[in-house]
Amino acid sequence: MTAESTGSGSGSKGTIRVVQLYPRDMNIYGDWGNALVVRQRLKWHGYTPELLEYNVGDEFPEDVDILLGGGGQDSGQLVIQDDLQSRADLLTGLAEDGAPMLLICGLYQLFGKFFKTRSGPVIPGVGILDVETHGTDERLIGNVKVLTEEFGEVLGYENHSGQTTLGSGVRPLGTVAKGTGNNSSDGHEGARYRNIVASYLHGSLLPKNPAISDFLIRTAAERKYGAFIPGTPDDHYAVLAREHAARRPR
Ligand code: GLN
């Protein structure tokens, strides 16, 4: 586990501890950018970010305020599967207690019931999300636009062979307006449960979608300090990134 704390804390509205799950094995298509955005926006909002990494075999950090999980190759998912199972109770407790989490692609799949890979092995999930994933021969690749009620238009990039079906215990993050999303049949993207946002979108997701970042931050601050006092984030680059992404062809 590595730790990085930024800011003196003097005049800070409080510390928020952000943990990225398995960055060594689950961190593709720039997913680490999500951690950088949360760290920067915490600073802009006047909080002191503490950024930790949790990898296979590490001691799990205490007092986690925000959890971030990235995507990975099937091979990376196989590497982390046993360690992830050993953390299933802890992660379930955090999720049920309302801890905010962002789970992208490979870890979205493994927070569900299982991922049956294209090549055969079934990787068990921790079952926090009522979803299941089946690998297919079709790779879903390209730019995605999702219409959501909570976060407006969400933009990102997908690349996965697994197709995810939602059960009645979760709701979709949104409806796909461009790209594919969870699977090639129902037009839904991602999943929402408690304070978990799960999505197939890389890119990374948060630089272009600061509303999701601020949801994680607001929820963490309310949970830890009873209230969220917003600061004044600089959205200049988020606006540029969104304009650029919106112009991308499929
Ligand atoms: N290996 C998984 C799949 O192909 C997840 C991919 C990803 O995280 N981008 O479906």
PDB file of N, CA, C and O and ligand atoms in Angstrom, residues 28-29 71-74 77 104-106 109 115 139 159-162 200 202, ligand 1:
ATOM      1  N   ILE A  28      -6.494   0.239 -16.836  1.00  0.00           N
ATOM      2  CA  ILE A  28      -6.200   0.420 -18.257  1.00  0.00           C
ATOM      3  C   ILE A  28      -6.968   1.610 -18.827  1.00  0.00           C
ATOM      4  O   ILE A  28      -7.890   2.108 -18.215  1.00  0.00           O
ATOM      5  N   TYR A  29      -6.536   2.019 -20.020  1.00  0.00           N
ATOM      6  CA  TYR A  29      -7.153   3.158 -20.715  1.00  0.00           C
ATOM      7  C   TYR A  29      -7.268   4.373 -19.805  1.00  0.00           C
ATOM      8  O   TYR A  29      -8.288   5.060 -19.780  1.00  0.00           O
ATOM      9  N   GLY A  71     -10.441  -0.818 -14.805  1.00  0.00           N
ATOM     10  CA  GLY A  71     -10.642  -1.962 -15.685  1.00  0.00           C
ATOM     11  C   GLY A  71      -9.362  -2.751 -15.872  1.00  0.00           C
ATOM     12  O   GLY A  71      -8.284  -2.330 -15.440  1.00  0.00           O
ATOM     13  N   GLY A  72      -9.481  -3.911 -16.505  1.00  0.00           N
ATOM     14  CA  GLY A  72      -8.300  -4.735 -16.731  1.00  0.00           C
ATOM     15  C   GLY A  72      -8.565  -5.820 -17.749  1.00  0.00           C
ATOM     16  O   GLY A  72      -9.712  -6.088 -18.118  1.00  0.00           O
ATOM     17  N   GLN A  73      -7.478  -6.398 -18.211  1.00  0.00           N
ATOM     18  CA  GLN A  73      -7.603  -7.562 -19.088  1.00  0.00           C
ATOM     19  C   GLN A  73      -8.195  -8.717 -18.283  1.00  0.00           C
ATOM     20  O   GLN A  73      -8.072  -8.760 -17.059  1.00  0.00           O
ATOM     21  N   ASP A  74      -8.750  -9.703 -18.987  1.00  0.00           N
ATOM     22  CA  ASP A  74      -9.229 -10.900 -18.278  1.00  0.00           C
ATOM     23  C   ASP A  74      -8.098 -11.474 -17.417  1.00  0.00           C
ATOM     24  O   ASP A  74      -8.333 -11.931 -16.295  1.00  0.00           O
ATOM     25  N   GLN A  77      -7.866  -9.756 -14.178  1.00  0.00           N
ATOM     26  CA  GLN A  77      -8.992 -10.134 -13.316  1.00  0.00           C
ATOM     27  C   GLN A  77      -8.742 -11.492 -12.662  1.00  0.00           C
ATOM     28  O   GLN A  77      -9.105 -11.711 -11.503  1.00  0.00           O
ATOM     29  N   ILE A 104     -15.074   0.759 -12.629  1.00  0.00           N
ATOM     30  CA  ILE A 104     -15.021   0.797 -14.082  1.00  0.00           C
ATOM     31  C   ILE A 104     -14.791  -0.612 -14.629  1.00  0.00           C
ATOM     32  O   ILE A 104     -13.927  -1.348 -14.141  1.00  0.00           O
ATOM     33  N   CYS A 105     -15.518  -0.951 -15.631  1.00  0.00           N
ATOM     34  CA  CYS A 105     -15.332  -2.117 -16.491  1.00  0.00           C
ATOM     35  C   CYS A 105     -14.948  -3.402 -15.741  1.00  0.00           C
ATOM     36  O   CYS A 105     -15.822  -4.051 -15.186  1.00  0.00           O
ATOM     37  N   GLY A 106     -13.678  -3.752 -15.687  1.00  0.00           N
ATOM     38  CA  GLY A 106     -13.291  -5.032 -15.095  1.00  0.00           C
ATOM     39  C   GLY A 106     -13.694  -5.164 -13.636  1.00  0.00           C
ATOM     40  O   GLY A 106     -14.126  -6.241 -13.188  1.00  0.00           O
ATOM     41  N   GLN A 109     -17.501  -5.490 -13.379  1.00  0.00           N
ATOM     42  CA  GLN A 109     -17.898  -6.889 -13.589  1.00  0.00           C
ATOM     43  C   GLN A 109     -17.716  -7.712 -12.316  1.00  0.00           C
ATOM     44  O   GLN A 109     -18.576  -8.514 -11.939  1.00  0.00           O
ATOM     45  N   PHE A 115     -18.071 -13.249 -13.682  1.00  0.00           N
ATOM     46  CA  PHE A 115     -17.722 -12.951 -15.071  1.00  0.00           C
ATOM     47  C   PHE A 115     -17.299 -14.268 -15.699  1.00  0.00           C
ATOM     48  O   PHE A 115     -16.267 -14.839 -15.342  1.00  0.00           O
ATOM     49  N   ARG A 139     -16.160  -7.912 -29.520  1.00  0.00           N
ATOM     50  CA  ARG A 139     -15.551  -6.920 -28.633  1.00  0.00           C
ATOM     51  C   ARG A 139     -16.254  -5.596 -28.856  1.00  0.00           C
ATOM     52  O   ARG A 139     -16.392  -5.137 -29.990  1.00  0.00           O
ATOM     53  N   ASN A 159     -14.262  -0.665 -24.144  1.00  0.00           N
ATOM     54  CA  ASN A 159     -13.531  -1.751 -24.808  1.00  0.00           C
ATOM     55  C   ASN A 159     -13.645  -2.997 -23.936  1.00  0.00           C
ATOM     56  O   ASN A 159     -12.915  -3.161 -22.969  1.00  0.00           O
ATOM     57  N   HIS A 160     -14.605  -3.842 -24.265  1.00  0.00           N
ATOM     58  CA  HIS A 160     -14.821  -5.037 -23.430  1.00  0.00           C
ATOM     59  C   HIS A 160     -15.433  -6.158 -24.254  1.00  0.00           C
ATOM     60  O   HIS A 160     -16.149  -5.901 -25.233  1.00  0.00           O
ATOM     61  N   SER A 161     -15.146  -7.397 -23.828  1.00  0.00           N
ATOM     62  CA  SER A 161     -15.785  -8.544 -24.462  1.00  0.00           C
ATOM     63  C   SER A 161     -16.922  -9.058 -23.587  1.00  0.00           C
ATOM     64  O   SER A 161     -17.833  -9.723 -24.056  1.00  0.00           O
ATOM     65  N   GLY A 162     -16.854  -8.746 -22.298  1.00  0.00           N
ATOM     66  CA  GLY A 162     -17.923  -9.164 -21.395  1.00  0.00           C
ATOM     67  C   GLY A 162     -19.173  -8.349 -21.632  1.00  0.00           C
ATOM     68  O   GLY A 162     -19.094  -7.145 -21.869  1.00  0.00           O
ATOM     69  N   TYR A 200     -18.968   0.980 -17.744  1.00  0.00           N
ATOM     70  CA  TYR A 200     -17.960   0.435 -18.660  1.00  0.00           C
ATOM     71  C   TYR A 200     -17.012   1.511 -19.182  1.00  0.00           C
ATOM     72  O   TYR A 200     -16.058   1.197 -19.893  1.00  0.00           O
ATOM     73  N   HIS A 202     -14.177   4.036 -19.860  1.00  0.00           N
ATOM     74  CA  HIS A 202     -12.812   4.511 -19.601  1.00  0.00           C
ATOM     75  C   HIS A 202     -12.690   5.900 -20.221  1.00  0.00           C
ATOM     76  O   HIS A 202     -13.652   6.509 -20.639  1.00  0.00           O
TER      77      HIS A 202
HETATM   78  N1  GLN B   1     -11.583  -8.087 -19.416  1.00  0.00           N
HETATM   79  C1  GLN B   1     -12.921  -7.557 -19.352  1.00  0.00           C
HETATM   80  C2  GLN B   1     -13.642  -7.641 -20.686  1.00  0.00           C
HETATM   81  O1  GLN B   1     -13.015  -7.714 -21.711  1.00  0.00           O
HETATM   82  C3  GLN B   1     -12.871  -6.105 -18.875  1.00  0.00           C
HETATM   83  C4  GLN B   1     -12.254  -5.187 -19.878  1.00  0.00           C
HETATM   84  C5  GLN B   1     -11.993  -3.816 -19.378  1.00  0.00           C
HETATM   85  O2  GLN B   1     -11.851  -3.585 -18.172  1.00  0.00           O
HETATM   86  N2  GLN B   1     -11.851  -2.870 -20.282  1.00  0.00           N
HETATM   87  O3  GLN B   1     -14.846  -7.618 -20.711  1.00  0.00           O
END
